[in-house]
Short mmCIF file of C-alpha atoms in Angstrom, two decimals:
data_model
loop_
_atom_site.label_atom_id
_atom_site.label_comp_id
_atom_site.label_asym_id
_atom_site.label_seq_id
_atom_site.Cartn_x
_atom_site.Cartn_y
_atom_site.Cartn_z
CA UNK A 1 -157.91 67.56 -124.61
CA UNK A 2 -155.81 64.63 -123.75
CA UNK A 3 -157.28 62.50 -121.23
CA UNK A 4 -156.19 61.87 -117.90
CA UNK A 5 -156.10 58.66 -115.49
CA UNK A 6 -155.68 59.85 -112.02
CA UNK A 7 -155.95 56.86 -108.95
CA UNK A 8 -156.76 58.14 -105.65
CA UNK A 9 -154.95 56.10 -103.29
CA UNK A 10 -153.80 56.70 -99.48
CA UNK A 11 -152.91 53.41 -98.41
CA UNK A 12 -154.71 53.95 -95.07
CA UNK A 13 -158.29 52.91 -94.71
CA UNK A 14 -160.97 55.75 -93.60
CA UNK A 15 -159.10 58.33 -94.58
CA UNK A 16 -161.15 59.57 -97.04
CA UNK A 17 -160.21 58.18 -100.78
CA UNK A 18 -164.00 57.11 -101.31
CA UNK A 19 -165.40 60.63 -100.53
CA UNK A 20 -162.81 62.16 -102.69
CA UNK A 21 -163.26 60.32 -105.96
CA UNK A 22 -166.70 61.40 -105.03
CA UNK A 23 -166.45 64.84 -104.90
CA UNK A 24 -163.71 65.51 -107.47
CA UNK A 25 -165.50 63.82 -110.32
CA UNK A 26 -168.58 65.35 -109.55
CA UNK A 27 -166.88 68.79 -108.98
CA UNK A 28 -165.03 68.16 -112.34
CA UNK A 29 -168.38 66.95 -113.95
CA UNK A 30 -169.49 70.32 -112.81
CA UNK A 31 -167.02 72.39 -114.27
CA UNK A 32 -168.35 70.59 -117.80
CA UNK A 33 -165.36 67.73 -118.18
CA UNK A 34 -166.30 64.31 -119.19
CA UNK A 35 -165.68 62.01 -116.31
CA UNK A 36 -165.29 58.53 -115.35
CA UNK A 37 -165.33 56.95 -111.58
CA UNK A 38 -163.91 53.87 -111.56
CA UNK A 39 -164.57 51.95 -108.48
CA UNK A 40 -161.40 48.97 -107.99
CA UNK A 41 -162.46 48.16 -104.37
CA UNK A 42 -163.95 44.78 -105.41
CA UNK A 43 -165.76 42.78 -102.74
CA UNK A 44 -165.95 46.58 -100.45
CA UNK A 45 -167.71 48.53 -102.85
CA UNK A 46 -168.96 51.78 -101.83
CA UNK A 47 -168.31 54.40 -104.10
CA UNK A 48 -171.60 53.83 -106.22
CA UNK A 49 -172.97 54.26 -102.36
CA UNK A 50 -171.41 57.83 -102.19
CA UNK A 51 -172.63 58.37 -104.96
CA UNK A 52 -176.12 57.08 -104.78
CA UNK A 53 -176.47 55.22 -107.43
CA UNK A 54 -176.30 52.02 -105.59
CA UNK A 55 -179.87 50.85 -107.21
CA UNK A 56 -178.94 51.10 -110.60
CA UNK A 57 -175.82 48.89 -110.93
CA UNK A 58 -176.12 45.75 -113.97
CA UNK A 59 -172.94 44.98 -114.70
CA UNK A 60 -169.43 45.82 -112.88
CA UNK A 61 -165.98 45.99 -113.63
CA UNK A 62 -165.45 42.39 -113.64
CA UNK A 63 -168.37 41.33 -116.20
CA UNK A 64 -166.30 44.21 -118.27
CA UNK A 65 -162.79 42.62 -117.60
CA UNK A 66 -164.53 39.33 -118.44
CA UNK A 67 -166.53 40.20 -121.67
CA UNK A 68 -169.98 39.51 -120.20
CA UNK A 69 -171.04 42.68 -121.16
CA UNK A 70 -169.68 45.77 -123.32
CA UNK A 71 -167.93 48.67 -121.27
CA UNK A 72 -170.76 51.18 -122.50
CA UNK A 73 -173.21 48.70 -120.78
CA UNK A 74 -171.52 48.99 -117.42
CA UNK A 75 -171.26 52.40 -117.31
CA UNK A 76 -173.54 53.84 -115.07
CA UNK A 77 -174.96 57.89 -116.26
CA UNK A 78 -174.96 59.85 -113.47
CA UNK A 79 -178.39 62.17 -114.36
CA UNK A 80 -177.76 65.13 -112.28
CA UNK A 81 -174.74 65.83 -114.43
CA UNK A 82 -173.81 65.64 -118.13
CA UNK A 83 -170.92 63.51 -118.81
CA UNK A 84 -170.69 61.66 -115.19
CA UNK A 85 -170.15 58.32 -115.25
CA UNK A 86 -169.07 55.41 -112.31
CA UNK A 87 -168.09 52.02 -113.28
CA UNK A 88 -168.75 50.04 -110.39
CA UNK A 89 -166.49 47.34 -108.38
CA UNK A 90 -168.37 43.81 -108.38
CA UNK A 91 -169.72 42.68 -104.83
CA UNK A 92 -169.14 39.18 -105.00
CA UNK A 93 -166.14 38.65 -106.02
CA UNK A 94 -162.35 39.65 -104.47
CA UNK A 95 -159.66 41.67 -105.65
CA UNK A 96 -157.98 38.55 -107.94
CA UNK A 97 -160.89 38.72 -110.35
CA UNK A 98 -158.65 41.24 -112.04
CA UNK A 99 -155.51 41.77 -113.08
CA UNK A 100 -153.05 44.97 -113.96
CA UNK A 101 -152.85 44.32 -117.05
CA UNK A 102 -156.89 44.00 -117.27
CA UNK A 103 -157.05 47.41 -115.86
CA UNK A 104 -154.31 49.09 -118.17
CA UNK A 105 -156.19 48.28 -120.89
CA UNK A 106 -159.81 49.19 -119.53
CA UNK A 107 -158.53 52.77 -118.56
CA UNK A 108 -156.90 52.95 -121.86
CA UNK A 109 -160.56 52.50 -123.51
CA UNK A 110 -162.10 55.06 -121.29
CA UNK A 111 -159.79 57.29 -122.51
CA UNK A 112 -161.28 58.05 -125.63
CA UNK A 113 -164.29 59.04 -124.63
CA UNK A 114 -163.37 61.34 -121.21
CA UNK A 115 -161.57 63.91 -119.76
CA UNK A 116 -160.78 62.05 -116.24
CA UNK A 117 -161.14 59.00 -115.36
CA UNK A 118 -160.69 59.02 -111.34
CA UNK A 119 -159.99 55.28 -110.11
CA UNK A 120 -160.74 54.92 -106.43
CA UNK A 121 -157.80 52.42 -105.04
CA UNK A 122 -158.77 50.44 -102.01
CA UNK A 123 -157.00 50.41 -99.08
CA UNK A 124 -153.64 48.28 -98.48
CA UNK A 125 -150.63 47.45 -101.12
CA UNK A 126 -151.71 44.48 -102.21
CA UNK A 127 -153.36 43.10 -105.36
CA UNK A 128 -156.33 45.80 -105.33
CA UNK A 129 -153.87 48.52 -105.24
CA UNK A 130 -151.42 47.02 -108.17
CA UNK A 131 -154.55 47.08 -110.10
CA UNK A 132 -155.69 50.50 -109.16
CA UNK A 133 -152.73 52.01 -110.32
CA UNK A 134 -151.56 49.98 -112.84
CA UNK A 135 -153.29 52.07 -116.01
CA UNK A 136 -152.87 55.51 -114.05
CA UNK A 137 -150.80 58.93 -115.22
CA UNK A 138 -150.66 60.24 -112.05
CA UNK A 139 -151.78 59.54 -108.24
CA UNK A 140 -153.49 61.86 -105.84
CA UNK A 141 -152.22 60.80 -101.84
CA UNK A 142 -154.95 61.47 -99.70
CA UNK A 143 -154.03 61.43 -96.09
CA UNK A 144 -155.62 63.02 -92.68
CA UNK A 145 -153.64 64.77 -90.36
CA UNK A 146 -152.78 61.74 -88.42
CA UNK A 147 -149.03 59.71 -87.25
CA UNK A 148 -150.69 56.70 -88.69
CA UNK A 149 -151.85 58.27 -91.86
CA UNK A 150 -148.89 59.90 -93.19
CA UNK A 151 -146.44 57.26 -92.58
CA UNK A 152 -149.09 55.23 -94.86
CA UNK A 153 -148.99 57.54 -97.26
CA UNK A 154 -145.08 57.51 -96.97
CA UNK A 155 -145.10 53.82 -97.95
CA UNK A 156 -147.60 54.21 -100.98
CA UNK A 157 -145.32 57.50 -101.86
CA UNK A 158 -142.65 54.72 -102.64
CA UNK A 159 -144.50 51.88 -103.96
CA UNK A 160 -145.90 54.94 -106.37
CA UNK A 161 -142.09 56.24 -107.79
CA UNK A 162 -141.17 52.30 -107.55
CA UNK A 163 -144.33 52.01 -109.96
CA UNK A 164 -143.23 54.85 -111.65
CA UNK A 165 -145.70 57.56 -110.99
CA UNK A 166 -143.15 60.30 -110.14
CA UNK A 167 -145.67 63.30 -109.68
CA UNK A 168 -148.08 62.43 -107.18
CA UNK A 169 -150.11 65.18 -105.26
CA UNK A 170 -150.68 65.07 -101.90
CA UNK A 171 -154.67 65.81 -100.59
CA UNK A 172 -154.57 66.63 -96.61
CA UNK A 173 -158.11 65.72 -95.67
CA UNK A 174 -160.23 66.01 -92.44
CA UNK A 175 -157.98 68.77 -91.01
CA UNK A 176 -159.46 70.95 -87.82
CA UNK A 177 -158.02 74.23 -88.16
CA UNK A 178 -158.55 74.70 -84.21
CA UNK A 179 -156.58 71.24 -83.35
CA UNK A 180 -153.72 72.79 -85.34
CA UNK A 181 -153.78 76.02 -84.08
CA UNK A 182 -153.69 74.89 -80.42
CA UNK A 183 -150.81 72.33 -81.80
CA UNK A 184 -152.68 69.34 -81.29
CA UNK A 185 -153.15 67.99 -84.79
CA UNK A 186 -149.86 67.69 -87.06
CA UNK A 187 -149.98 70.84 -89.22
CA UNK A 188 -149.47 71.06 -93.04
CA UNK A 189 -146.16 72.04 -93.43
CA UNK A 190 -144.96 68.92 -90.86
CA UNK A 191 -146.58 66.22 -93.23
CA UNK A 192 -145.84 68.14 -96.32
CA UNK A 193 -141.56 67.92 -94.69
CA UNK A 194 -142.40 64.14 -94.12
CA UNK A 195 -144.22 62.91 -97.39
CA UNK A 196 -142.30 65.64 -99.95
CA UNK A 197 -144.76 65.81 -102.46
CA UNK A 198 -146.53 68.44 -103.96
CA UNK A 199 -149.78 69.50 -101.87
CA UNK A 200 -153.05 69.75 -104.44
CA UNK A 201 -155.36 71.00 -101.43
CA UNK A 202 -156.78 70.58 -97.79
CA UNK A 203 -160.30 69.86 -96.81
CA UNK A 204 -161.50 70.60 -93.70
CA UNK A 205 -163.80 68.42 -91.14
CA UNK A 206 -166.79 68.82 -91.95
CA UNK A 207 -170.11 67.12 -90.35
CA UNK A 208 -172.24 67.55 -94.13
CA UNK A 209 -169.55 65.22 -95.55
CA UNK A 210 -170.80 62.08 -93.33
CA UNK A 211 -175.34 63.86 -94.29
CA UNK A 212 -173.89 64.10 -97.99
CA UNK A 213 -172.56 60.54 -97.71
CA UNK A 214 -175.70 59.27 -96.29
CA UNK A 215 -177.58 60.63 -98.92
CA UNK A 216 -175.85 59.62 -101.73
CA UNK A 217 -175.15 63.17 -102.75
CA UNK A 218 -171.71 64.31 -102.90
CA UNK A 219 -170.83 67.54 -101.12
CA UNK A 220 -169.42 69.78 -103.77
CA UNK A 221 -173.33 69.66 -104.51
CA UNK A 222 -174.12 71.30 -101.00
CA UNK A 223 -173.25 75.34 -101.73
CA UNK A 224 -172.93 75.94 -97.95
CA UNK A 225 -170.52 72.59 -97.24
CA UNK A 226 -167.24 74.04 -96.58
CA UNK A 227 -165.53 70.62 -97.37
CA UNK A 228 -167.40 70.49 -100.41
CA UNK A 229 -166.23 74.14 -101.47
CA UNK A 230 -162.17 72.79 -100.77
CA UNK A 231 -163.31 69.97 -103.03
CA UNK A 232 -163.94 72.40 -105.84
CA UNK A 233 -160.92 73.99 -105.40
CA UNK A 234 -158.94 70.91 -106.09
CA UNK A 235 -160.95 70.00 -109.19
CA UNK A 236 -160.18 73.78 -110.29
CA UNK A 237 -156.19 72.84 -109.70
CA UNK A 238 -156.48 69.69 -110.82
CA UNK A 239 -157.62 71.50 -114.65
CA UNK A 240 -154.49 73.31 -113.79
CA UNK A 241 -156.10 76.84 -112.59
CA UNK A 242 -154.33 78.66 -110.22
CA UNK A 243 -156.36 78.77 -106.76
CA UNK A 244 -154.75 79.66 -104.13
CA UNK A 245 -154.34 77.52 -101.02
CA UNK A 246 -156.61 76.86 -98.28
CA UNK A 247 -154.95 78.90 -94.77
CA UNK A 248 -155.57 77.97 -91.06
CA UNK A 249 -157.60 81.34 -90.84
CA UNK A 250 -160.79 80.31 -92.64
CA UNK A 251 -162.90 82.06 -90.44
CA UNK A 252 -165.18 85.01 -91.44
CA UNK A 253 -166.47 86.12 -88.16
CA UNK A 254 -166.50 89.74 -88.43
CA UNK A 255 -164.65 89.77 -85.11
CA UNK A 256 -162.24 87.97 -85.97
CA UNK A 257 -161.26 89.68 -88.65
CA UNK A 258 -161.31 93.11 -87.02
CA UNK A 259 -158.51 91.10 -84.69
CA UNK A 260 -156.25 90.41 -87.15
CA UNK A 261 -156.90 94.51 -88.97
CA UNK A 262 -155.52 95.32 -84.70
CA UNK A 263 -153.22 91.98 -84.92
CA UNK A 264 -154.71 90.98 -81.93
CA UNK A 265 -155.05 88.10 -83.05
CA UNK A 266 -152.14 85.73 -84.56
CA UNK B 1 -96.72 53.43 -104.48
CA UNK B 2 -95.36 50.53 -102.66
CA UNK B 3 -95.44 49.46 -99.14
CA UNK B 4 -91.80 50.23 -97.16
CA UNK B 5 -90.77 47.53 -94.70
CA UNK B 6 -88.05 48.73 -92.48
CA UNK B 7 -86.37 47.71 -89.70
CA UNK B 8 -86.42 49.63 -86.32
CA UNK B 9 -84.90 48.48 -83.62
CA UNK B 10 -85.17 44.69 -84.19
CA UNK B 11 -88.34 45.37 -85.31
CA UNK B 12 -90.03 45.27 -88.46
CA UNK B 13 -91.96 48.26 -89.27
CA UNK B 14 -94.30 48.28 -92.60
CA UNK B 15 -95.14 52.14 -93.58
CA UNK B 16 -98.53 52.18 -95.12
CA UNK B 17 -99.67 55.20 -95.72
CA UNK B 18 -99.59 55.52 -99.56
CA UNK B 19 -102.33 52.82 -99.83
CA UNK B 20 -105.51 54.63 -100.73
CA UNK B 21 -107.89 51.32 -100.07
CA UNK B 22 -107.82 48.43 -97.75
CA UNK B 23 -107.76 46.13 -100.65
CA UNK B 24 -104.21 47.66 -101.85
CA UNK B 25 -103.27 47.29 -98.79
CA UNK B 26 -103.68 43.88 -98.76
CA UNK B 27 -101.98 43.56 -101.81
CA UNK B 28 -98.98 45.49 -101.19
CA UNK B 29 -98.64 43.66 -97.50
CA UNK B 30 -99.00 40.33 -99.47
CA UNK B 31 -96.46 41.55 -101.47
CA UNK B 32 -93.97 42.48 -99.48
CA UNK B 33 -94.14 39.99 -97.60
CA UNK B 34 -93.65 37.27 -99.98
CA UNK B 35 -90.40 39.29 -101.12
CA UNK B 36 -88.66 39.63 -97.99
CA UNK B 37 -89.47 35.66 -97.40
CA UNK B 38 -88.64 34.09 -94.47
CA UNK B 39 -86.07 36.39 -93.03
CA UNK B 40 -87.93 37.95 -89.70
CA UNK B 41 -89.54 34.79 -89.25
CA UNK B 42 -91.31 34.70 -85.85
CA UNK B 43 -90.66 38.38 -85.15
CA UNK B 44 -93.28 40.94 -84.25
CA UNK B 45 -94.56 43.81 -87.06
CA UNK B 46 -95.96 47.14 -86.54
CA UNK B 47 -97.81 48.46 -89.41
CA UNK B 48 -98.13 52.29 -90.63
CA UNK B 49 -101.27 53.20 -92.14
CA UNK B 50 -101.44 56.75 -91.90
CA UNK B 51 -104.83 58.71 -91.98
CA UNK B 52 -106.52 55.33 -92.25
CA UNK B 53 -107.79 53.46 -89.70
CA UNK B 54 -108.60 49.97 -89.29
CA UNK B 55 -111.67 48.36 -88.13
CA UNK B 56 -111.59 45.31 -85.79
CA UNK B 57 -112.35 43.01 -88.82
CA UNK B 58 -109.88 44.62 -90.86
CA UNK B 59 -106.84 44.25 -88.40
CA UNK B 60 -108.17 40.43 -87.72
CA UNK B 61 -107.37 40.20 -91.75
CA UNK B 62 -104.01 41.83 -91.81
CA UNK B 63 -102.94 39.69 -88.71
CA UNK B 64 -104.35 36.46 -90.78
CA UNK B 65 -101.85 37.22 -93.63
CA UNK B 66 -99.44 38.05 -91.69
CA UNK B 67 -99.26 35.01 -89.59
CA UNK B 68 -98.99 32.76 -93.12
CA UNK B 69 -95.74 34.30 -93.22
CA UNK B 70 -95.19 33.48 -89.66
CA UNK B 71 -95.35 36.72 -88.16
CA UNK B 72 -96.78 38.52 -85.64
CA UNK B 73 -99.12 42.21 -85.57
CA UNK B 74 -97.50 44.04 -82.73
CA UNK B 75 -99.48 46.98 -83.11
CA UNK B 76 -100.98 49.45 -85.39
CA UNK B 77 -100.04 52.89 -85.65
CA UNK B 78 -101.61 56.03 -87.54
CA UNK B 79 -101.69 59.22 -87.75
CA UNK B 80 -104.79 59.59 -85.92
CA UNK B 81 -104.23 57.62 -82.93
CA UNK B 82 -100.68 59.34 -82.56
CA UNK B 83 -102.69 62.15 -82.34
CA UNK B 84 -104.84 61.09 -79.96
CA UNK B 85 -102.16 60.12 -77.72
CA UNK B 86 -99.58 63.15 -78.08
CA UNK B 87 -102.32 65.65 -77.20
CA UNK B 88 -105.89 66.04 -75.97
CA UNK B 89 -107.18 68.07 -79.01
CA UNK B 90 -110.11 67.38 -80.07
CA UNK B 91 -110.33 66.24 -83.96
CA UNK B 92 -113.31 65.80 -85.82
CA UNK B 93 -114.76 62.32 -85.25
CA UNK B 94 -114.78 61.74 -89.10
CA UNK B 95 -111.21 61.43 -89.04
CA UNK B 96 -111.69 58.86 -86.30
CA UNK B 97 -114.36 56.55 -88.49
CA UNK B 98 -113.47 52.99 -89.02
CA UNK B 99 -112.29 52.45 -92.75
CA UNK B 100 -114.56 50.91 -94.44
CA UNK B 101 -113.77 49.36 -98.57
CA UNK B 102 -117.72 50.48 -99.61
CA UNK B 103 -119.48 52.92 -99.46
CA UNK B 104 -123.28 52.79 -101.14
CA UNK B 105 -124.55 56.35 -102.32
CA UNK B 106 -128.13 56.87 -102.32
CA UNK B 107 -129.38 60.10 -103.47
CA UNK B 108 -133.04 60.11 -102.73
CA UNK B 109 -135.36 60.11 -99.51
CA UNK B 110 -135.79 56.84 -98.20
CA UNK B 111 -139.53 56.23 -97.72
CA UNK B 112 -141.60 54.02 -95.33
CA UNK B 113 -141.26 50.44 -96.18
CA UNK B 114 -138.11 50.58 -97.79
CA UNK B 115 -134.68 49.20 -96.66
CA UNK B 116 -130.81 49.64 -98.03
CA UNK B 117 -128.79 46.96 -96.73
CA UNK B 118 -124.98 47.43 -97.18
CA UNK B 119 -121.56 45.91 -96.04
CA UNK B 120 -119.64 49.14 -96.11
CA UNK B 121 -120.91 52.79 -95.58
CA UNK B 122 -124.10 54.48 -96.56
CA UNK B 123 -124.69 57.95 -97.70
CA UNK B 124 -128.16 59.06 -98.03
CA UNK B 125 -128.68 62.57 -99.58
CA UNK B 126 -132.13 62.90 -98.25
CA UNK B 127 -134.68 62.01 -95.77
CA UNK B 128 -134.97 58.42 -93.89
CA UNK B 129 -138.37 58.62 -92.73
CA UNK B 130 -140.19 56.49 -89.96
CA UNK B 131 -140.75 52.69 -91.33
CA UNK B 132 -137.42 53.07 -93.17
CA UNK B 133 -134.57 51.02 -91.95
CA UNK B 134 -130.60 50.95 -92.81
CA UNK B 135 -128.69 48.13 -92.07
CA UNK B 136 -125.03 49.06 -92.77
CA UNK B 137 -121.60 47.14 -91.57
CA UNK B 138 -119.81 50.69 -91.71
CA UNK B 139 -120.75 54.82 -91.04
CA UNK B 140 -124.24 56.23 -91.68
CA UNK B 141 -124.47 59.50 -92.78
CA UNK B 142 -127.62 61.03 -94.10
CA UNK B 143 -127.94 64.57 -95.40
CA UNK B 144 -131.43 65.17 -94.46
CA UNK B 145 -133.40 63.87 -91.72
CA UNK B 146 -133.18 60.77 -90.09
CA UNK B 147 -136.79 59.51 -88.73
CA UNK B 148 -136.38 55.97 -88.97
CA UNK B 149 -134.37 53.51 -87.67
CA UNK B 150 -130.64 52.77 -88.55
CA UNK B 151 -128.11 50.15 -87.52
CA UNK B 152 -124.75 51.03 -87.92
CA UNK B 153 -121.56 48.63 -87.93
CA UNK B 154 -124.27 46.15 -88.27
CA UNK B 155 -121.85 43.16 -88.24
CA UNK B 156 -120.04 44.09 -85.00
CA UNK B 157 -118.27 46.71 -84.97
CA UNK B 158 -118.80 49.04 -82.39
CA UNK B 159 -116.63 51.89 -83.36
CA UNK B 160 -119.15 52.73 -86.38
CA UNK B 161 -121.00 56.20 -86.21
CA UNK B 162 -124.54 57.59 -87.72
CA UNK B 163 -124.64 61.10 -88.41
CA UNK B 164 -127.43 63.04 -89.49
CA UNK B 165 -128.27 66.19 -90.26
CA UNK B 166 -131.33 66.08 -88.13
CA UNK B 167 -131.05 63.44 -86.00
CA UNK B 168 -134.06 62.18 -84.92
CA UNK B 169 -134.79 58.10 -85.50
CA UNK B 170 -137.22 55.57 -84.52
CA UNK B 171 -134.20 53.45 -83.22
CA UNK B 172 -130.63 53.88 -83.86
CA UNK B 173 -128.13 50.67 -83.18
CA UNK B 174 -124.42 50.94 -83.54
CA UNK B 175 -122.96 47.08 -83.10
CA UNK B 176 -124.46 45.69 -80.53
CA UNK B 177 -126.34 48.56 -78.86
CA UNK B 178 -129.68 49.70 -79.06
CA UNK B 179 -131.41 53.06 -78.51
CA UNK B 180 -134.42 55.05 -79.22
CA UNK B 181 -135.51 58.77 -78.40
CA UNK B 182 -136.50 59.17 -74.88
CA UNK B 183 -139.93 58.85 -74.06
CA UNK B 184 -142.19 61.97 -73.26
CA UNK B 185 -141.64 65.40 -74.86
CA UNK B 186 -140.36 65.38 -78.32
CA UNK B 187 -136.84 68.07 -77.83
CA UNK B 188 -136.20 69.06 -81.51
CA UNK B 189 -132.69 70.00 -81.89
CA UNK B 190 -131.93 72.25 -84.88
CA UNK B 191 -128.42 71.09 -85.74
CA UNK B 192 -126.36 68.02 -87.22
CA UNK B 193 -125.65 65.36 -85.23
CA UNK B 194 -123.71 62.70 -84.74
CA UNK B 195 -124.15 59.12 -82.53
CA UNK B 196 -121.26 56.98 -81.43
CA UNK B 197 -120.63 54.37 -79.13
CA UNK B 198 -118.16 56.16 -75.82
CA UNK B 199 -117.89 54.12 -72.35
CA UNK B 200 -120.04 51.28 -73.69
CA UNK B 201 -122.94 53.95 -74.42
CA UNK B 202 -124.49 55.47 -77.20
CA UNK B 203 -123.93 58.99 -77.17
CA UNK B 204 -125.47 61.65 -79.26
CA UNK B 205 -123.17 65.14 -79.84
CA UNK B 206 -123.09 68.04 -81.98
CA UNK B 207 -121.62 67.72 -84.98
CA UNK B 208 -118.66 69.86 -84.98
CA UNK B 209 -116.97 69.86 -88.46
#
């Protein structure tokens, strides 16, 4: 299988990029592929955090970049799953310690060996996020049903197709289904109209996102995480299965459903 | 085809209307002019130019060149404004736009953070969304929606008009003037429309084509 570099990016901070790199790799690590997280938020790391494997980082990216150590060396085995692996972003340092054309040719060496590698782009336009996506094939947009968030993810849209990735996806993130419903949170098809890109999926709020974060275990692992279920959706699409979309009426309460068999409900 | 100069009643008339551009115009006034020499020196002209209409800056030029061969712009008179005056019809305000040499064609969305800045028209075929900005001397028109901000006739010229096919922007300037959607509920109107400067306003109308 031909390998694939996908940045997650959002330009927005908080909106969720961390927890996605998270999940997807893990999700995809699940589904058997050989993955690679590749942290670029240098000086704000937290995906080895998420992750929890915060006690078992040696080297980072920039003793890679910088031949202090061998790639293989950084790489950090994730044991819960066969063929996980995170490279982590250095502390200490800032986002200058490495350059595009650094990063082109470190993703270009992890491509041999996996079937994703999932960079996790800081937030902002500047240096980190030239970087980020500098060695990537395509870009997953992650953005949360907010004014502020989509017209982020508008600008990175463009700086993307100026960059040249064409085909990014779109991840809605955080949505409440209620909020929506009662027309108080932007709905799918309004940022979908705004951004026009493809949509890969939508995650709903959920509270065992912020436990799973906490405990350094992602939440694609947690069977009863609805969040964590969306997740594993998208890393089904992103394989290129066909899984149908997420729909405002997630609910399974039986009454509920007996509603909609009267349409009593909308 | 060539400019005609005629006489009409003392007066020198200069028929216009076969000049496509502004720039032939020029050309074929210049010309003229230079052929006829010094003959109506110090009289008074009234130029022709059809379907085309002229722009503040543009009749400032014509009067420049005119006045190197000693003459005078008396008035200008086309089609549409004959129109205007003869009857009270109403005629689609794209036969009223300013004339304008360029006109930049842009055939994608215009996303946050990016900016087109032209001296003639601009055509977008696509979306101008919020955090985008247009700074055009001439027309806007934008086949898609318009959600960020535009400033039309950017270098003075009031007459200049932005037309959208949803028409909904951050800010919208034409010349001198400034707007922005009034504050409060957001009124989403489901058909083209078109902003112009009337009474020393901004207006916003249906676009009736």
């Amino acid at each position: 299988m031909k390998s694939r570099v996908l940045v997650v990016t959002s330009g927005k901070g908080g909106v969720g990029k961390t927890t996605t790199t998270a999940n997807l790799g893990t999700a995809l690590a699940m589904m058997g592929k050989k993955v690679v997280l590749l942290d670029t938020d240098i000086g704000l790391r937290n995906l080895d955090v998420v992750m929890g494997l915060e006690n078992r980082i040696v080297f980072d990216i920039v003793d890679v970049v910088n031949a202090k150590c061998k790639l293989k060396q950084a790489l950090i085995r994730d044991k819960r799953f066969d063929g996980l692996c995170l490279l982590p972003a250095a502390q200490t340092k800032d986002k200058s310690a490495v350059t595009p054309h650094q990063m082109k040719n470190l993703t270009n060496e992890l491509r041999s060996d996996y079937d994703y590698i999932l960079v996790d782009c800081p937030a902002g336009i500047e240096q980190g996020f030239r970087n980020a996506i500098a060695g990537a094939d395509n870009a997953i947009v992650v953005a949360t049903p907010e004014v502020s968030s989509v017209r982020d993810a508008d600008r990175i849209v463009g700086l993307l197709e100026a960059a040249g990735l064409n085909k990014s996806r779109l991840i809605i993130n955080r949505l409440r289904s209620k909020m929506v419903k009662r027309g108080d949170m932007m709905n799918i098809e309004d940022i979908i109209d705004i951004l026009s890109i493809d949509l890969l999926g939508v995650v709903p709020e959920d509270e065992v996102i912020v436990i799973s974060t906490n405990r350094g275990e992602p939440a694609v692992m947690d069977n009863t995480s609805r969040a964590g279920a969306a997740y594993r959706r998208i890393a089904r699409r992103i394989t290129g299965e066909d899984v149908p979309m997420f729909t405002l009426d997630d609910t399974n309460n039986f009454l509920d459903r007996f509603k909609k068999l009267l349409k009593l409900a909308k | 085809m060539a400019a005609v100069i005629k006489s009409k009643e003392g007066k020198m008339e200069i028929n216009m209307q076969s000049c496509n551009t502004f720039a032939e115009m020029k050309d074929q006034l210049n010309a003229q002019l230079k052929s006829v020499g010094d003959f109506w020196l110090g009289g008074t002209v009234s130029i022709d130019t059809g379907y085309q209409v002229l722009s503040n800056k543009q009749l400032e030029e014509i009067q420049s060149i005119l006045s190197r061969h000693g003459l005078n712009l008396q008035s200008n008179n086309s089609i549409v404004s004959k129109e205007l005056t003869d009857s009270d019809n109403e005629i689609s305000p794209f036969e009223q736009l300013p004339f304008y040499e360029d006109t930049m064609l842009i055939c994608k969305s215009l996303r946050s953070g990016q900016r087109i800045v032209a001296e003639g028209n601009v055509v977008i075929l696509g979306d101008v969304n919020p955090g985008a900005e247009i700074i055009a001397g001439g027309n806007i028109i934008i086949m898609g929606s318009l959600r960020g901000m535009v400033h039309a006739g950017a270098y003075g010229d009031d007459t200049a008009l932005v037309s959208a096919y949803r028409l909904n922007p951050t800010q919208l300037r034409i010349g001198s003037h400034i707007t922005r959607s009034p504050d409060g509920e957001l009124i989403m109107i489901e058909c083209p429309e078109l902003a112009r400067i009337r009474g020393g306003k901004v207006c916003i109308e249906k676009l009736k084509i």
